Amino acid sequence: MADDKKLTTRAADFSAWYNEVVLRAELADYAPVRGCMVIRPNGYGIWERMQRILDDMFKATGHVNAYFPLLIPQSYLAREAQHVEGFAPELAVVTHGGGKELEEPVVIRPTSETIIYSMYAKWVQSYRDLPILINQWANVVRWEMRTRLFLRTLEFLWQEGHTAHATHDEAEEETRRILGIYRTFMEQYMAMPVITGLKSESEKFAGALRTYACEALMQDNKALQAGTSHNLGQNFSRVFDLRFQSVEGREEFAWNTSWGVSTRMVGGLVMTHGDDKGLQVPPRLAPIEVVIVPIFRSDDERAAVLGAAHRLRDELGSWELPENRRRRIHVDAREGMKPGAKYYDWELRGVPLRLEIGPRDLAASQCVAVRRDTGAKVPLPMADLAAALPALLEQMQRDLLDAARARRDANTVRGPITWDAFRARMDGPGGFVYAGWCGAAACEAAVKEETKATIRCLPDPEFQSTPAPATCLKCGASSRHEAVWAKAY
RNA sequence: CGGGACGUAGCGCAGUCCGGUAGCGCACCUGAAUGGGGUUCAGGGGGUCGCGGGUUCGAAUCCCGCCGUCCCGACCA
């Protein structure tokens, strides 16, 4: 930062810009242990909004919350071969407790499949006990080599849903239902457009039958996996002896699903909507939707302006209002800071709408509304605010999604593409490339080796191209799947 | 774990090459004025120079070792 008032621009250094936004908007800070972070109130407030909205969506589809322990016997992880292979390198293992070495080490959960399905096995006798639709909000630890604030930290917060069903089809339906919820959340609340689809074998969750994911494109044209939903088949139920008696009286293994989204989404939010002025939080997700900046000179003006500001907040933000009509409003009454400095500060923090109220506005019974996204200023009569604010905020919510979608589409390539053109694309601008794939793991690996690009997903039908690609991007053989390729976080 | 950079006040840095007992900007505190896009002036507080050892009359500075952080690669939500 040459000028420490200004952010590094995205164009100059996207990584530096990201770090500066996270730190200076006070979303998070580095903790003493490598790879760990403190989520500060501004960041946690966004996560709390995410939690509330998703939690409501889960509850509305029949799920309930529970809590399973942080510590898991090491032997549990080892029972499912693929699973242990996938997670062994990144486990944090507790070897001592109470000053003594433990007989069997316990691991800090990297995810909870093993402990949860072992418990389900105790609880399920017959098909009448199914389905089990449990979610938990928890922290998990994965000892990653390279970390980044929100995007990859040793410890992160997430929700993990774990369900058990009587049939494969029911489990598949659940897996897809959750993927749909994630997509709706990301598009309608985060204003972050995503592609949904199936993960390739090499990218799927260790222990899953198949993994579906939501993939978003960040402003640096790298993809971010924002949520995953796994059909686990009977892989875990066989290992943990999760059986039930069917209607026909047979003993059968249950069919499981698991699915999760994490605080990584906060990073996705920053990299989707942030600009060179700082963060932008979509209104539906913003802990503060509207900030009122009072403007005054004399003590008399100060009293009048602050009085009006607080009255507005009390009227439109009262806890007595139903939540859908209650505006989340903050009055910035800080002393000794000029209004201009406050504008920059709230723009950095990403508050969607600013209301300026000064003596001239009071005289005209109005205030000046300024949009964070466009910078557009419009005078609003005080009497109309209750109706005007929700309309304005919803308009911004739509505009943010439209802008993000337009940006993604402008950085997406479809249609026949030569290998050289693909390489040039990945060496240069990046972005999503839809291309054919013969289905061979060797081709997938070769593409990754030579370009760093990976298959983000085999897109769901609504995202697929017409006509479908005819040949494999790498080997030229006939294509079996259309794949979305990109460099990824 | 490999490559690169760095570690000096809350933050960002200078000082290190060429050893002489620590400085700048921002932030912070007090007072006054200012206040519709990053205020100004005056005064003030704050640092075992990452840690340990060595060389030296004397080390932020030279030497050795360790620790940590960030960036770039191999693993991953």
XYZ file of C-alpha atoms (C1' of nucleotides) in Angstrom:
566
model
C 0.000 0.000 0.000
C 1.759 3.100 -1.203
C -1.014 5.294 0.092
C -2.242 3.619 3.231
C -5.674 5.118 2.811
C -6.199 3.338 -0.482
C -6.495 -0.367 -1.046
C -4.226 -2.207 -3.418
C -6.332 -2.482 -6.556
C -7.666 -5.816 -7.792
C -5.897 -5.308 -11.094
C -2.537 -4.650 -9.438
C -2.508 -7.662 -7.119
C -5.692 -9.625 -6.493
C -4.297 -11.635 -3.592
C -3.021 -8.561 -1.796
C -6.333 -6.814 -2.432
C -8.230 -9.754 -0.918
C -6.079 -9.834 2.208
C -6.365 -6.099 2.683
C -10.135 -6.117 2.343
C -10.518 -8.920 4.868
C -8.175 -7.272 7.371
C -9.205 -3.664 6.936
C -12.933 -4.326 6.795
C -12.258 -6.160 10.050
C -13.798 -9.410 8.887
C -10.949 -11.431 10.383
C -7.432 -11.253 11.750
C -4.522 -13.652 11.970
C -4.314 -15.747 15.129
C -1.107 -16.820 16.902
C -1.143 -20.337 15.439
C -0.189 -20.600 11.790
C -3.186 -20.973 9.539
C -5.733 -19.975 12.161
C -7.822 -16.824 12.186
C -10.078 -14.843 14.462
C -13.409 -14.079 12.861
C -14.142 -10.542 14.011
C -17.645 -9.149 14.572
C -17.959 -7.766 11.034
C -17.139 -11.148 9.553
C -19.013 -13.159 12.114
C -22.087 -10.996 11.554
C -22.123 -12.106 7.928
C -21.670 -15.726 8.959
C -24.537 -15.392 11.452
C -26.810 -14.141 8.696
C -25.742 -17.061 6.527
C -26.428 -19.453 9.385
C -29.884 -18.090 10.090
C -30.995 -18.169 6.498
C -29.632 -21.640 5.778
C -30.892 -22.975 9.085
C -34.397 -21.828 8.203
C -34.108 -23.505 4.812
C -32.940 -26.768 6.387
C -35.713 -26.689 8.981
C -38.301 -25.973 6.312
C -37.250 -29.177 4.553
C -37.590 -31.330 7.634
C -34.114 -31.255 9.110
C -33.264 -30.841 12.780
C -30.090 -29.750 14.508
C -27.957 -31.770 16.906
C -24.386 -31.710 18.127
C -21.759 -34.445 17.967
C -18.397 -34.286 19.731
C -15.220 -32.658 18.513
C -13.047 -35.642 19.405
C -13.282 -38.902 17.483
C -11.473 -42.192 18.144
C -8.699 -42.503 15.617
C -9.814 -46.010 14.762
C -13.173 -44.716 13.501
C -11.567 -42.767 10.691
C -9.618 -45.830 9.633
C -12.669 -47.993 9.064
C -13.684 -46.602 5.702
C -10.719 -47.128 3.376
C -11.260 -44.227 0.962
C -12.228 -41.936 3.791
C -9.108 -42.521 5.870
C -6.946 -42.263 2.796
C -8.504 -38.919 1.978
C -8.114 -37.386 5.401
C -5.102 -39.025 7.044
C -2.566 -36.402 5.913
C -4.534 -33.538 7.359
C -5.597 -34.891 10.736
C -4.789 -33.177 14.005
C -4.272 -35.949 16.549
C -4.551 -35.605 20.318
C -2.123 -37.991 22.012
C -2.183 -36.697 25.587
C -4.949 -35.849 28.033
C -4.869 -35.042 31.699
C -1.098 -35.164 31.614
C -0.984 -38.754 30.447
C -0.510 -40.386 27.093
C -3.817 -41.749 25.789
C -4.215 -45.458 25.144
C -5.862 -44.692 21.836
C -5.202 -41.288 20.277
C -8.280 -39.254 19.381
C -8.486 -37.051 16.340
C -10.057 -33.628 16.093
C -12.858 -34.051 13.569
C -12.001 -33.138 10.000
C -15.659 -33.998 9.276
C -18.093 -36.119 11.263
C -19.299 -38.967 9.091
C -17.704 -41.663 11.223
C -18.897 -40.549 14.632
C -22.359 -39.691 13.367
C -23.077 -42.898 11.479
C -21.742 -44.978 14.355
C -24.333 -43.259 16.546
C -27.107 -43.680 13.979
C -26.351 -47.396 14.077
C -27.389 -47.388 17.745
C -30.581 -45.492 17.063
C -31.988 -47.242 14.025
C -33.829 -50.574 14.179
C -36.419 -50.493 11.447
C -37.485 -48.533 8.402
C -39.855 -46.716 10.756
C -36.819 -44.963 12.275
C -35.877 -43.558 8.877
C -35.150 -41.144 7.480
C -32.847 -39.399 9.921
C -32.336 -35.821 8.827
C -29.811 -34.189 11.152
C -27.655 -31.144 10.675
C -24.970 -29.760 12.923
C -23.220 -26.403 13.115
C -19.661 -27.052 14.125
C -15.993 -26.343 13.753
C -13.623 -28.783 12.060
C -9.849 -28.953 11.724
C -7.858 -29.940 8.666
C -4.106 -29.433 8.826
C -3.631 -27.778 5.469
C -0.204 -26.859 4.172
C -1.152 -23.549 2.692
C -3.786 -21.348 4.222
C -5.688 -18.190 3.343
C -8.115 -16.159 5.390
C -11.609 -17.704 5.070
C -10.687 -19.679 1.945
C -8.534 -22.274 3.660
C -7.760 -22.196 7.367
C -6.768 -25.019 9.691
C -9.966 -24.605 11.643
C -13.164 -23.494 10.008
C -16.846 -23.223 10.832
C -19.456 -24.997 8.798
C -22.664 -26.939 8.861
C -22.639 -30.599 8.048
C -25.865 -32.413 7.307
C -25.956 -36.182 7.738
C -28.947 -38.190 6.699
C -29.906 -41.828 6.587
C -32.527 -43.263 4.239
C -34.155 -46.572 3.387
C -33.378 -46.459 -0.317
C -30.757 -45.242 -2.726
C -33.263 -43.129 -4.597
C -34.388 -41.378 -1.460
C -30.777 -40.571 -0.582
C -30.140 -39.319 -4.094
C -33.219 -37.134 -3.908
C -31.967 -35.672 -0.618
C -28.518 -35.032 -2.063
C -30.050 -33.136 -4.949
C -32.539 -31.285 -2.738
C -29.712 -29.886 -0.622
C -27.716 -28.921 -3.686
C -30.766 -26.937 -4.764
C -30.963 -25.241 -1.372
C -27.316 -24.280 -1.578
C -27.787 -22.896 -5.034
C -30.827 -20.882 -4.008
C -28.977 -19.508 -1.021
C -25.919 -18.548 -3.007
C -27.876 -16.896 -5.785
C -30.763 -15.313 -3.909
C -28.929 -14.253 -0.753
C -25.227 -14.072 -1.578
C -26.037 -12.822 -5.098
C -23.325 -15.222 -6.236
C -24.253 -17.205 -9.346
C -23.143 -20.843 -9.339
C -22.924 -23.784 -11.662
C -24.200 -27.012 -10.181
C -23.028 -30.407 -11.264
C -21.309 -33.663 -10.526
C -17.706 -33.967 -9.381
C -15.361 -36.239 -11.279
C -14.075 -39.361 -9.507
C -10.799 -37.683 -8.652
C -12.478 -34.632 -7.161
C -15.276 -36.322 -5.224
C -15.419 -36.647 -1.432
C -13.358 -39.496 -0.003
C -15.903 -42.181 0.762
C -18.771 -40.902 -1.358
C -20.606 -42.654 -4.158
C -20.807 -39.305 -5.898
C -20.410 -35.651 -5.023
C -22.358 -32.693 -6.333
C -21.057 -29.174 -5.970
C -21.800 -25.500 -6.470
C -19.019 -23.744 -8.320
C -18.674 -19.971 -8.525
C -16.267 -17.839 -10.539
C -14.280 -15.231 -8.637
C -13.139 -11.892 -10.055
C -9.651 -13.215 -10.727
C -11.286 -15.865 -12.906
C -10.492 -18.723 -10.561
C -13.261 -21.063 -9.494
C -14.405 -21.481 -5.924
C -16.134 -24.644 -4.751
C -18.735 -23.098 -2.480
C -20.738 -26.097 -1.315
C -20.855 -29.854 -1.690
C -23.546 -32.502 -1.322
C -22.575 -36.159 -1.252
C -24.500 -39.316 -1.900
C -22.565 -41.691 0.338
C -24.402 -44.799 -0.763
C -23.918 -47.592 1.746
C -20.182 -47.024 2.181
C -20.437 -45.794 5.746
C -23.468 -47.816 6.810
C -21.638 -51.031 5.932
C -18.602 -50.009 7.928
C -20.522 -48.782 10.959
C -23.186 -51.450 10.760
C -26.016 -49.000 10.229
C -28.760 -51.504 9.397
C -32.521 -51.480 9.489
C -35.322 -53.947 8.983
C -37.222 -53.157 5.793
C -40.968 -53.301 5.190
C -40.418 -56.734 3.741
C -38.628 -57.825 6.902
C -35.116 -57.948 5.445
C -32.017 -56.548 7.130
C -30.604 -53.808 4.933
C -27.879 -51.186 5.148
C -29.080 -47.603 5.222
C -28.278 -45.087 2.499
C -26.520 -41.945 3.654
C -25.948 -38.415 2.471
C -23.749 -35.639 3.817
C -23.502 -32.027 2.765
C -21.831 -28.858 3.912
C -21.051 -25.221 3.411
C -18.505 -23.285 5.401
C -17.129 -19.896 6.344
C -15.319 -20.164 3.032
C -18.458 -18.584 1.590
C -17.449 -15.327 3.273
C -14.297 -15.382 1.169
C -16.440 -16.086 -1.879
C -18.571 -13.095 -1.059
C -15.520 -10.837 -0.880
C -14.143 -12.092 -4.191
C -17.514 -11.926 -5.936
C -18.672 -8.432 -5.001
C -15.685 -6.575 -3.604
C -14.311 -3.633 -5.577
C -11.387 -1.258 -5.262
C -13.228 0.619 -2.537
C -13.572 -2.521 -0.439
C -16.223 -5.048 0.464
C -19.767 -5.123 -0.824
C -22.298 -7.137 1.121
C -25.599 -7.920 -0.601
C -28.509 -6.390 1.346
C -30.126 -9.677 2.334
C -26.913 -10.827 3.957
C -25.722 -7.537 5.404
C -25.616 -7.319 9.207
C -26.095 -3.584 8.633
C -28.245 -2.777 5.604
C -28.340 0.963 6.086
C -25.905 3.286 7.787
C -26.985 6.807 8.649
C -24.239 9.417 8.525
C -25.271 12.636 10.262
C -23.888 15.952 9.042
C -23.807 19.067 11.187
C -21.784 22.101 12.252
C -23.240 23.754 15.306
C -24.387 22.027 18.464
C -27.970 22.903 17.543
C -27.646 21.229 14.176
C -25.964 18.280 15.796
C -28.843 17.759 18.197
C -31.448 18.085 15.473
C -29.695 15.828 12.986
C -28.783 13.105 15.463
C -32.299 13.246 16.864
C -33.751 12.655 13.424
C -31.263 9.874 12.726
C -32.109 8.010 15.901
C -35.838 8.468 15.357
C -35.455 6.921 11.914
C -33.531 3.996 13.309
C -36.073 3.462 16.062
C -38.999 3.587 13.658
C -37.625 1.439 10.860
C -35.396 -0.812 12.915
C -37.511 -1.520 15.973
C -37.310 -5.066 17.260
C -41.072 -4.943 17.591
C -41.472 -4.977 13.839
C -41.790 -8.332 12.082
C -38.406 -9.318 10.751
C -39.259 -8.881 7.097
C -40.193 -5.248 7.727
C -37.387 -4.478 10.163
C -34.433 -2.666 8.660
C -30.984 -3.268 10.095
C -29.878 0.325 10.627
C -26.812 1.811 12.265
C -26.334 5.467 13.173
C -22.701 6.533 12.880
C -22.475 9.063 15.701
C -18.698 8.978 15.990
C -17.236 12.296 17.055
C -14.228 13.929 15.510
C -14.596 12.224 12.152
C -15.681 14.172 9.133
C -18.579 12.827 7.111
C -16.310 12.119 4.160
C -14.081 9.897 6.269
C -17.148 8.001 7.424
C -18.271 7.473 3.831
C -14.982 5.819 2.955
C -15.105 3.735 6.091
C -18.567 2.312 5.418
C -17.752 1.726 1.784
C -14.741 -0.321 2.875
C -16.997 -2.328 5.171
C -19.485 -2.929 2.391
C -22.707 -1.570 3.893
C -25.185 -1.536 0.980
C -26.905 1.770 1.560
C -25.845 5.038 3.176
C -28.275 7.707 4.262
C -26.848 11.192 4.655
C -28.846 13.516 6.852
C -27.831 17.149 7.259
C -29.491 20.440 8.126
C -30.511 21.057 4.526
C -32.155 17.636 4.393
C -34.011 18.231 7.627
C -35.352 21.489 6.256
C -36.628 19.607 3.216
C -37.844 16.584 5.240
C -35.666 14.286 3.240
C -32.369 12.435 3.315
C -29.890 11.493 0.632
C -29.515 7.792 -0.131
C -26.264 6.555 -1.689
C -25.898 3.070 -3.152
C -22.692 1.208 -2.405
C -22.690 -0.580 -5.755
C -23.313 2.292 -8.165
C -22.531 5.292 -6.002
C -25.801 6.801 -7.204
C -27.263 9.467 -4.917
C -31.007 10.004 -4.668
C -32.950 12.244 -2.316
C -35.686 10.367 -0.463
C -38.544 12.057 1.397
C -38.475 10.933 5.038
C -42.144 9.991 4.851
C -41.470 7.493 2.077
C -38.528 5.709 3.668
C -40.444 2.784 5.124
C -41.576 1.839 1.636
C -38.622 3.109 -0.358
C -35.853 1.353 1.539
C -37.016 -2.237 1.017
C -37.605 -1.551 -2.661
C -34.200 0.033 -3.086
C -32.424 -2.744 -1.203
C -34.169 -5.455 -3.189
C -33.262 -3.670 -6.398
C -29.622 -3.652 -5.292
C -29.835 -7.326 -4.402
C -31.000 -8.110 -7.963
C -28.471 -5.792 -9.545
C -25.590 -7.424 -7.675
C -26.610 -10.866 -8.883
C -27.074 -9.608 -12.436
C -23.662 -7.957 -12.411
C -21.970 -11.037 -11.009
C -23.689 -13.271 -13.562
C -22.754 -10.957 -16.422
C -19.141 -11.008 -15.241
C -19.102 -14.775 -15.006
C -20.700 -15.239 -18.414
C -18.241 -12.808 -19.971
C -15.445 -15.014 -18.643
C -16.940 -18.305 -19.758
C -16.071 -20.042 -23.001
C -18.189 -22.642 -24.762
C -18.021 -24.425 -28.071
C -15.280 -26.323 -29.872
C -11.844 -25.458 -28.530
C -8.434 -26.707 -29.557
C -5.920 -27.894 -27.008
C -3.645 -24.960 -27.817
C -6.475 -22.486 -27.430
C -7.389 -24.070 -24.108
C -3.833 -23.808 -22.842
C -3.623 -20.207 -23.940
C -6.873 -19.528 -22.149
C -5.632 -21.047 -18.889
C -2.258 -19.320 -19.192
C -3.958 -16.028 -19.840
C -7.369 -14.790 -18.814
C -8.608 -17.996 -17.148
C -12.308 -18.398 -16.379
C -14.683 -21.279 -17.047
C -14.218 -23.380 -20.155
C -16.929 -25.855 -21.159
C -15.335 -28.665 -23.123
C -15.706 -32.325 -23.930
C -14.131 -35.098 -21.869
C -13.693 -38.733 -22.803
C -14.069 -39.721 -19.165
C -10.536 -41.050 -18.747
C -8.797 -40.123 -15.512
C -5.543 -39.960 -17.474
C -6.807 -37.099 -19.627
C -8.089 -35.251 -16.598
C -4.724 -35.664 -14.868
C -2.795 -34.597 -17.945
C -4.820 -31.411 -18.276
C -4.195 -30.621 -14.629
C -0.500 -31.354 -14.979
C -0.060 -29.145 -18.003
C -2.396 -26.237 -17.240
C -3.304 -26.386 -13.519
C -6.929 -26.412 -14.605
C -9.240 -29.046 -13.149
C -12.719 -30.302 -13.832
C -14.884 -28.191 -11.582
C -17.941 -30.257 -12.382
C -19.871 -32.134 -15.014
C -22.628 -29.562 -15.246
C -26.285 -30.272 -14.625
C -28.504 -30.269 -17.739
C -29.593 -26.643 -17.478
C -25.953 -25.528 -17.714
C -24.974 -27.856 -20.542
C -24.169 -26.586 -24.019
C -26.145 -27.291 -27.164
C -24.886 -28.920 -29.159
C -22.898 -31.016 -26.718
C -19.145 -31.090 -27.315
C -18.181 -33.885 -29.680
C -14.608 -34.649 -28.686
C -12.367 -34.825 -25.641
C -10.425 -31.659 -24.999
C -7.208 -33.582 -24.417
C -7.162 -36.765 -26.478
C -9.674 -35.960 -29.194
C -11.615 -39.190 -28.688
C -15.363 -38.895 -28.646
C -16.663 -37.010 -25.647
C -18.648 -38.801 -22.973
C -19.276 -35.803 -20.725
C -19.256 -32.083 -20.992
C -16.952 -30.733 -18.276
C -16.447 -27.265 -16.834
C -12.738 -26.588 -16.529
C -11.028 -23.864 -14.530
C -8.175 -23.133 -12.223
C -9.549 -23.326 -8.728
C -8.985 -22.158 -5.187
C 8.263 -29.969 2.690
C 11.139 -27.062 -1.599
C 11.943 -21.750 -3.609
C 11.582 -16.350 -2.409
C 10.794 -12.269 0.968
C 10.401 -10.551 5.748
C 10.507 -9.998 11.400
C 12.324 -2.515 14.662
C 5.801 1.406 18.755
C -1.148 -0.816 17.479
C -0.296 -0.698 11.722
C 3.101 0.467 7.567
C 8.184 1.331 7.186
C 13.483 3.764 7.471
C 17.952 2.753 10.002
C 21.559 -2.913 8.934
C 25.966 -2.534 3.517
C 30.011 1.055 6.662
C 28.753 -1.147 14.912
C 28.466 4.361 18.915
C 22.755 3.175 22.707
C 16.265 4.204 17.975
C 13.475 7.398 14.092
C 9.371 8.652 10.259
C 4.145 8.312 8.605
C -0.556 6.719 10.118
C -3.296 5.335 14.346
C -3.957 6.561 19.731
C -4.615 10.411 24.136
C -5.584 15.945 25.636
C -7.284 20.863 24.035
C -9.237 24.243 20.489
C -11.207 25.180 15.961
C -13.385 22.275 11.789
C -17.665 19.238 9.872
C -22.474 18.011 2.567
C -16.331 12.947 0.154
C -10.284 10.844 3.602
C -9.827 18.159 8.789
C -6.178 21.557 10.965
C -3.026 23.337 14.693
C -0.697 22.708 19.403
C 0.733 19.378 23.144
C 1.420 14.117 24.712
C 1.958 8.637 25.662
C 3.955 4.288 23.680
C 9.548 0.067 21.474
C 13.346 -6.284 26.184
C 14.742 -3.801 17.678
C 11.338 -12.167 16.852
C 14.270 -15.645 20.402
C 19.070 -17.724 22.051
C 24.221 -17.701 21.783
C 28.894 -15.544 19.933
C 32.469 -11.448 18.311
C 33.397 -6.436 20.412
C 35.045 -1.351 25.079
C 30.194 -1.059 22.689
C 25.334 -4.885 18.499
C 18.811 -3.262 15.630
C 23.480 -3.336 12.686
C 28.657 -8.469 12.117
C 28.667 -14.282 12.831
C 26.042 -19.022 14.235
C 21.576 -21.450 15.590
C 16.377 -21.475 16.353
C 11.285 -19.663 15.966
C 7.469 -17.266 13.313
C 4.783 -14.822 9.252
C 3.643 -13.757 4.184
C 4.133 -14.879 -1.148
C 5.126 -18.803 -5.106
C 4.886 -24.521 -5.935
C 3.290 -30.169 -4.387
C -2.291 -31.509 -0.848
C -7.431 -29.417 -0.026
C -14.020 -26.889 1.749
